Amino acid sequence: MSGRIPVWIDTDPGVDDSFAVLCALKDDQLDVRGISAVMGNAEQKYTYKNARNLAHFANRDEVPVYAGSEVPLFKKLRTAPLIHGETGISDAVLEESSAPHATLLAWDALYKEAKAQNGALRLVTLGPLTNIAKAFMKYPELPDLLEGIYIMGGAAEGGNITPCAEFNVYVDPHAAETVFRTGKKVYMFGLDVTQKAYLTDAEYHGIAKGEGRMTEFFRKSTAHILRLKENPQGFELYLHDVCPVAYLHEPSLFYGEMAKVHAETEGTITSGKTVTDLWSDKSFAEEANTKVMLEVNREALIRYMTDMLKKIQ
Ligand code: BDR
Ligand code: CA
């Protein structure tokens, strides 16, 4: 349909991935041209299945879903079962999609679509960057064929899987560095901004109450997070992966600044850290290639997500 923004989503669903994918599939402004699955929150056999079933859940079986990497480029795979459960969607069970399985693999399908979209395709990445690094290595002209690369990953400050690394970059830092080095027009939605995109206890219960298959999915898919976060202070549920999708819907919800970003691949205690010159002396002496997102209008982001998810009855 003309006027809609063409989007590709590479993802490892994943609880917040699921909400992000569903938002994109239900957003009339966005035209999801394809979804590719990568290992990450769970093994790829689960993330691929979940991505297919999410398209089905959103009544969007026609959106093609492609299988991608099962392991990082060099590191041993680390998944996140404590947060996302073994299957990636915690206690939720989605109806099986009967859509035909795509024959192309993630990197080939992405390249084909980028060429077809002639510079307009927005690449959204919600998991480790393994599929994208493979695509960039196989098709060196691919970065130039994309309008932009909208990454949930990294952090200018801090970390979540280690004190200084964010999960998606930590799982495959070599892939992330390949993308930061070769990628152009990169937007980094790291923990600096995504940890400001939390749901309060009251907001969570507001969304989780009531009937309907979306509400049930929301409740069941967040079961591990709730069990983990239950403490006297309440809990926080981060909508990390919803951020880049919401940005494509309405960029004014976010604020960011340009910087050069590299991912640390060798450090023994700093592996997976995204090192930026955001606040330093710019000693990288290279041109900034990444917009590091720093602020979000949290209330508006939550409104966006709830409006999109409400479309699923
Ligand atoms: C990222 O890691 C995953 O657990 C989430 O889905 C998100 O993509 C946050 O660090
Ligand atoms: Ca994710």
Short mmCIF file of N, CA and C and ligand atoms in Angstrom, two decimals, residues 12 17 41 126 241, ligand 2:
data_model
loop_
_atom_site.label_atom_id
_atom_site.label_comp_id
_atom_site.label_asym_id
_atom_site.label_seq_id
_atom_site.Cartn_x
_atom_site.Cartn_y
_atom_site.Cartn_z
N ASP A 12 14.27 -11.97 18.04
CA ASP A 12 14.46 -13.23 18.78
C ASP A 12 13.34 -13.40 19.81
N ASP A 17 10.05 -8.54 22.44
CA ASP A 17 10.05 -8.70 20.98
C ASP A 17 8.62 -8.95 20.50
N ASN A 41 17.14 -14.64 22.88
CA ASN A 41 16.41 -14.89 24.13
C ASN A 41 16.17 -16.38 24.33
N LEU A 126 15.92 -6.46 16.82
CA LEU A 126 15.47 -6.58 18.21
C LEU A 126 16.22 -7.68 18.96
N ASP A 241 12.19 -3.53 23.21
CA ASP A 241 12.08 -3.73 21.76
C ASP A 241 10.95 -2.93 21.12
CA CA B 2 14.83 -8.95 21.80
#
